[in-house]
Amino acid sequence: MEDIIKQAAGKRPLVAAHRGFAAGNIPCNTLASFEAALRCGADIIEIDITPGADGELFVFHPGKEPFHLGIKTYIPDMTAAEVRALRYRNYDHTPTQYPVSTLDELFEHFKGRCFVNLDKFWTCMPEITACVRRHKMADWVIAKSYPADECLDFLEAEGADIPFMPFINREDDVTEDLLKRNIRLLGAEAHFLADSDPVASDAYVESMHEKGLLVWANAIVFDYKSVESAGHTDDIAMTGDPDAGWGWLARKGFDIIQTDWPGPMRDYLRQAGFLPQG
């Protein structure tokens, strides 16, 4: 079976919007932020998943409740009704009108409109898998996890229809083994600290492509002291040198680039000739 995301990435780099596109009064990980990301030209929306106390799956980054919601309680300790009553805070920490959405709501809202990257897949694999199947989204998602035995065994035994990309740090020592297993492997998310790291090499990207696999890179910055892609970041791109940020990643041949700035990155990629005009 040919994955439709591979077909899309075979034509051009895909733009992945990290937690949507948050700005002004629109917080990250809300349906509004994902809608904004699509309007900016994103192909993929990256989401975080947190389960509530009674099993409902919510689109929320674990542990960020004090910052994003202004509360000291955590969603895993709350009922679905309690979570539904919450509202996000904006960048000024002022309450907004935006609720914490469920994974069911997100799938229904964006089904067939974009690909969905499921971060934190390892937190509740059976429940997320059931939700993906319930909404017939298996061709439209990417499950992400570290290549831990628990996750790989689950995918092989119970989630062989779920597209998967492991997080790979600096050197890839898992892909060859994964190709031998009954896992729907899309490729790898490459994390590297230096241009000289093996997963940042032309040879690695070319070898993955020869296997029919994709390589995902990150321009996002969680912590400026520990960047994801050897300094080829959104920060560099947005403050004056997009060629050293997004351009470097695109020239390297990465199939998917994750960003917090989907609109400017897409504009740059088009102007630089990495995307078709128009």
Tab-separated table of C-alpha atoms in Angstrom:
chain	number	residue	atom	x	y	z
A	1	MET	CA	0.000	0.000	0.000
A	2	GLU	CA	1.369	3.399	-0.994
A	3	ASP	CA	0.917	5.934	1.790
A	4	ILE	CA	-0.681	9.145	0.555
A	5	ILE	CA	1.662	11.206	2.704
A	6	LYS	CA	4.602	9.645	0.857
A	7	GLN	CA	2.977	10.582	-2.426
A	8	ALA	CA	2.578	14.177	-1.238
A	9	ALA	CA	6.123	14.432	0.120
A	10	GLY	CA	7.550	12.977	-3.065
A	11	LYS	CA	6.614	16.158	-4.904
A	12	ARG	CA	7.874	18.811	-2.444
A	13	PRO	CA	8.804	19.419	1.202
A	14	LEU	CA	5.740	19.277	3.448
A	15	VAL	CA	5.140	22.018	6.019
A	16	ALA	CA	4.280	20.758	9.509
A	17	ALA	CA	2.793	23.325	11.905
A	18	HIS	CA	3.924	22.753	15.492
A	19	ARG	CA	0.762	22.812	17.647
A	20	GLY	CA	-0.918	24.772	14.870
A	21	PHE	CA	-0.210	28.469	14.439
A	22	ALA	CA	-0.644	30.433	17.659
A	23	ALA	CA	-0.563	34.225	17.741
A	24	GLY	CA	-2.485	37.085	19.301
A	25	ASN	CA	-5.529	35.703	21.077
A	26	ILE	CA	-5.342	32.244	19.471
A	27	PRO	CA	-3.555	29.717	21.724
A	28	CYS	CA	-1.667	26.670	20.491
A	29	ASN	CA	-3.283	23.239	20.245
A	30	THR	CA	-6.747	24.736	19.682
A	31	LEU	CA	-8.956	24.093	16.678
A	32	ALA	CA	-8.513	27.789	15.881
A	33	SER	CA	-4.718	27.453	15.829
A	34	PHE	CA	-4.924	24.461	13.501
A	35	GLU	CA	-7.355	26.302	11.229
A	36	ALA	CA	-4.923	29.232	11.176
A	37	ALA	CA	-2.081	26.868	10.281
A	38	LEU	CA	-3.976	25.558	7.262
A	39	ARG	CA	-4.697	29.113	6.147
A	40	CYS	CA	-0.933	29.682	6.323
A	41	GLY	CA	-0.391	26.721	4.009
A	42	ALA	CA	0.495	23.911	6.417
A	43	ASP	CA	0.214	20.353	5.119
A	44	ILE	CA	0.488	18.723	8.548
A	45	ILE	CA	-0.697	19.808	11.976
A	46	GLU	CA	1.262	18.536	14.961
A	47	ILE	CA	-0.828	17.902	18.066
A	48	ASP	CA	-0.275	16.755	21.632
A	49	ILE	CA	-2.587	14.313	23.379
A	50	THR	CA	-3.472	14.060	27.065
A	51	PRO	CA	-6.021	11.611	28.531
A	52	GLY	CA	-8.532	12.764	31.133
A	53	ALA	CA	-9.329	10.847	34.305
A	54	ASP	CA	-12.217	9.011	32.661
A	55	GLY	CA	-10.384	8.136	29.452
A	56	GLU	CA	-11.428	10.990	27.145
A	57	LEU	CA	-8.552	12.045	24.884
A	58	PHE	CA	-7.844	15.781	24.786
A	59	VAL	CA	-5.634	17.791	22.455
A	60	PHE	CA	-3.294	19.311	25.019
A	61	HIS	CA	0.402	19.240	25.883
A	62	PRO	CA	0.902	17.257	29.113
A	63	GLY	CA	2.025	19.334	32.068
A	64	LYS	CA	1.280	22.738	30.526
A	65	GLU	CA	-1.980	23.323	32.435
A	66	PRO	CA	-0.642	26.121	34.692
A	67	PHE	CA	0.703	28.077	31.723
A	68	HIS	CA	-1.981	27.472	29.098
A	69	LEU	CA	-5.046	27.185	31.338
A	70	GLY	CA	-4.070	29.095	34.471
A	71	ILE	CA	-4.895	26.182	36.780
A	72	LYS	CA	-2.910	24.054	39.213
A	73	THR	CA	-4.848	20.870	38.452
A	74	TYR	CA	-3.794	18.545	35.648
A	75	ILE	CA	-6.046	17.083	32.968
A	76	PRO	CA	-5.272	13.433	33.835
A	77	ASP	CA	-6.834	14.162	37.245
A	78	MET	CA	-9.959	15.816	35.813
A	79	THR	CA	-13.206	14.440	34.407
A	80	ALA	CA	-14.187	15.157	30.823
A	81	ALA	CA	-16.884	17.551	32.040
A	82	GLU	CA	-14.344	19.491	34.088
A	83	VAL	CA	-11.938	19.740	31.160
A	84	ARG	CA	-14.684	20.882	28.786
A	85	ALA	CA	-15.434	23.798	31.112
A	86	LEU	CA	-11.858	25.103	30.851
A	87	ARG	CA	-10.708	27.887	28.545
A	88	TYR	CA	-7.226	28.579	27.247
A	89	ARG	CA	-5.202	31.662	28.186
A	90	ASN	CA	-3.571	33.791	25.499
A	91	TYR	CA	0.020	35.090	25.450
A	92	ASP	CA	-0.862	37.769	28.008
A	93	HIS	CA	-2.387	35.044	30.190
A	94	THR	CA	-5.842	36.516	29.630
A	95	PRO	CA	-8.697	33.991	29.360
A	96	THR	CA	-9.903	33.317	25.812
A	97	GLN	CA	-13.051	31.779	24.390
A	98	TYR	CA	-11.174	28.678	23.187
A	99	PRO	CA	-11.855	25.315	24.874
A	100	VAL	CA	-9.662	22.248	25.144
A	101	SER	CA	-10.786	20.101	22.221
A	102	THR	CA	-11.088	16.345	22.171
A	103	LEU	CA	-9.249	14.162	19.705
A	104	ASP	CA	-12.635	13.097	18.319
A	105	GLU	CA	-13.527	16.734	17.628
A	106	LEU	CA	-10.210	17.417	15.944
A	107	PHE	CA	-10.471	14.397	13.658
A	108	GLU	CA	-13.988	15.317	12.594
A	109	HIS	CA	-13.030	18.947	11.975
A	110	PHE	CA	-9.907	18.258	9.892
A	111	LYS	CA	-10.661	14.875	8.340
A	112	GLY	CA	-9.420	14.844	4.751
A	113	ARG	CA	-8.062	18.398	4.982
A	114	CYS	CA	-4.554	17.750	6.274
A	115	PHE	CA	-2.298	15.160	7.863
A	116	VAL	CA	-2.205	14.956	11.662
A	117	ASN	CA	0.977	14.226	13.602
A	118	LEU	CA	0.111	12.438	16.850
A	119	ASP	CA	2.756	13.380	19.383
A	120	LYS	CA	2.730	11.611	22.759
A	121	PHE	CA	1.353	8.471	21.064
A	122	TRP	CA	3.033	6.339	23.702
A	123	THR	CA	0.903	7.788	26.509
A	124	CYS	CA	-2.275	5.905	25.554
A	125	MET	CA	-1.664	3.801	22.463
A	126	PRO	CA	-4.798	1.600	22.500
A	127	GLU	CA	-7.136	4.554	23.019
A	128	ILE	CA	-5.518	6.707	20.321
A	129	THR	CA	-5.525	3.790	17.887
A	130	ALA	CA	-9.220	3.163	18.527
A	131	CYS	CA	-9.983	6.845	17.934
A	132	VAL	CA	-8.028	6.858	14.658
A	133	ARG	CA	-9.983	3.854	13.435
A	134	ARG	CA	-13.315	5.220	14.633
A	135	HIS	CA	-12.855	8.262	12.410
A	136	LYS	CA	-11.232	6.308	9.543
A	137	MET	CA	-8.096	8.449	9.802
A	138	ALA	CA	-5.415	5.770	9.452
A	139	ASP	CA	-4.196	7.146	6.115
A	140	TRP	CA	-4.022	10.682	7.501
A	141	VAL	CA	-2.067	10.345	10.753
A	142	ILE	CA	1.533	9.899	11.848
A	143	ALA	CA	2.058	8.271	15.238
A	144	LYS	CA	5.216	9.471	16.975
A	145	SER	CA	7.128	7.809	19.775
A	146	TYR	CA	10.582	6.847	20.889
A	147	PRO	CA	11.425	3.395	19.481
A	148	ALA	CA	10.781	1.673	22.796
A	149	ASP	CA	9.939	-2.023	22.792
A	150	GLU	CA	6.535	-1.388	24.379
A	151	CYS	CA	5.483	0.880	21.524
A	152	LEU	CA	6.940	-1.259	18.751
A	153	ASP	CA	5.384	-4.433	20.134
A	154	PHE	CA	1.997	-2.712	20.393
A	155	LEU	CA	2.158	-1.436	16.821
A	156	GLU	CA	3.107	-4.827	15.453
A	157	ALA	CA	0.474	-6.725	17.428
A	158	GLU	CA	-2.418	-4.264	17.511
A	159	GLY	CA	-1.628	-1.207	15.385
A	160	ALA	CA	-0.151	-2.422	12.116
A	161	ASP	CA	-2.453	-0.064	10.189
A	162	ILE	CA	-1.169	3.049	12.016
A	163	PRO	CA	1.576	5.004	10.172
A	164	PHE	CA	4.591	5.400	12.456
A	165	MET	CA	7.740	7.495	12.701
A	166	PRO	CA	10.177	7.017	15.585
A	167	PHE	CA	12.245	9.813	17.083
A	168	ILE	CA	15.887	9.259	16.088
A	169	ASN	CA	18.693	11.032	17.939
A	170	ARG	CA	21.865	11.731	15.960
A	171	GLU	CA	22.295	8.199	14.562
A	172	ASP	CA	19.704	5.773	13.213
A	173	ASP	CA	20.132	2.297	14.637
A	174	VAL	CA	16.500	1.187	14.397
A	175	THR	CA	15.193	1.573	10.836
A	176	GLU	CA	16.677	-1.656	9.483
A	177	ASP	CA	15.084	-3.636	12.309
A	178	LEU	CA	11.742	-1.858	11.932
A	179	LEU	CA	11.598	-2.727	8.241
A	180	LYS	CA	11.619	-6.400	9.219
A	181	ARG	CA	8.575	-6.011	11.473
A	182	ASN	CA	4.868	-5.761	10.715
A	183	ILE	CA	4.844	-2.004	11.298
A	184	ARG	CA	3.569	0.672	8.907
A	185	LEU	CA	6.819	2.614	8.893
A	186	LEU	CA	6.782	6.032	7.209
A	187	GLY	CA	10.338	7.042	8.043
A	188	ALA	CA	12.053	8.793	10.942
A	189	GLU	CA	12.048	12.113	12.764
A	190	ALA	CA	15.722	13.078	12.820
A	191	HIS	CA	17.158	15.051	15.733
A	192	PHE	CA	20.737	16.255	15.405
A	193	LEU	CA	23.027	18.611	17.281
A	194	ALA	CA	25.650	19.085	14.561
A	195	ASP	CA	25.751	19.117	10.776
A	196	SER	CA	28.193	16.214	11.037
A	197	ASP	CA	25.740	13.920	12.843
A	198	PRO	CA	24.916	10.826	10.743
A	199	VAL	CA	21.184	11.587	10.418
A	200	ALA	CA	22.044	15.020	8.986
A	201	SER	CA	24.168	13.573	6.205
A	202	ASP	CA	23.282	13.441	2.538
A	203	ALA	CA	24.028	9.726	2.599
A	204	TYR	CA	21.472	9.054	5.341
A	205	VAL	CA	18.677	11.005	3.673
A	206	GLU	CA	19.426	9.353	0.331
A	207	SER	CA	19.477	5.886	1.905
A	208	MET	CA	16.087	6.490	3.526
A	209	HIS	CA	14.650	7.641	0.205
A	210	GLU	CA	16.036	4.529	-1.489
A	211	LYS	CA	14.070	2.493	1.058
A	212	GLY	CA	10.916	4.462	0.259
A	213	LEU	CA	11.013	6.235	3.624
A	214	LEU	CA	10.652	9.870	4.655
A	215	VAL	CA	12.852	11.967	6.930
A	216	TRP	CA	11.318	14.664	9.147
A	217	ALA	CA	13.381	17.581	10.491
A	218	ASN	CA	12.551	20.319	12.988
A	219	ALA	CA	13.134	24.041	12.670
A	220	ILE	CA	11.292	24.647	15.959
A	221	VAL	CA	13.100	25.742	19.123
A	222	PHE	CA	11.992	24.371	22.492
A	223	ASP	CA	15.115	25.588	24.265
A	224	TYR	CA	17.758	27.744	22.620
A	225	LYS	CA	20.421	25.872	24.615
A	226	SER	CA	19.452	22.563	22.996
A	227	VAL	CA	18.122	23.021	19.483
A	228	GLU	CA	16.639	20.276	17.332
A	229	SER	CA	18.530	20.696	14.059
A	230	ALA	CA	22.020	22.036	14.680
A	231	GLY	CA	20.949	25.672	14.639
A	232	HIS	CA	18.998	25.562	11.355
A	233	THR	CA	16.000	27.018	13.126
A	234	ASP	CA	12.935	29.209	12.930
A	235	ASP	CA	14.810	31.768	15.025
A	236	ILE	CA	17.569	32.105	12.436
A	237	ALA	CA	15.092	32.112	9.564
A	238	MET	CA	12.758	34.717	11.059
A	239	THR	CA	15.510	37.099	12.145
A	240	GLY	CA	17.279	37.487	8.845
A	241	ASP	CA	18.748	34.312	7.350
A	242	PRO	CA	16.044	31.918	6.140
A	243	ASP	CA	18.547	30.294	3.788
A	244	ALA	CA	20.614	29.098	6.767
A	245	GLY	CA	17.485	27.896	8.545
A	246	TRP	CA	14.682	26.538	6.382
A	247	GLY	CA	16.784	26.580	3.207
A	248	TRP	CA	19.496	24.367	4.681
A	249	LEU	CA	16.915	21.789	5.767
A	250	ALA	CA	15.177	21.838	2.387
A	251	ARG	CA	18.437	21.515	0.431
A	252	LYS	CA	19.412	18.575	2.588
A	253	GLY	CA	16.375	16.770	1.213
A	254	PHE	CA	14.279	16.472	4.353
A	255	ASP	CA	10.745	15.595	3.310
A	256	ILE	CA	8.912	17.289	6.183
A	257	ILE	CA	9.983	20.382	8.107
A	258	GLN	CA	8.242	21.291	11.344
A	259	THR	CA	7.940	24.987	12.144
A	260	ASP	CA	6.188	27.463	14.401
A	261	TRP	CA	5.973	29.855	11.425
A	262	PRO	CA	4.157	27.949	8.652
A	263	GLY	CA	3.211	31.004	6.581
A	264	PRO	CA	6.654	32.614	6.339
A	265	MET	CA	8.335	29.247	5.856
A	266	ARG	CA	6.010	28.290	3.031
A	267	ASP	CA	6.525	31.682	1.385
A	268	TYR	CA	10.290	31.248	1.604
A	269	LEU	CA	10.206	27.697	0.232
A	270	ARG	CA	8.132	28.872	-2.718
A	271	GLN	CA	10.331	31.900	-3.445
A	272	ALA	CA	13.476	29.767	-3.155
A	273	GLY	CA	12.122	27.240	-5.648
A	274	PHE	CA	11.461	24.337	-3.279
A	275	LEU	CA	7.698	24.593	-3.849
A	276	PRO	CA	5.792	25.161	-7.084
A	277	GLN	CA	4.766	28.722	-7.843
A	278	GLY	CA	1.130	29.727	-7.532
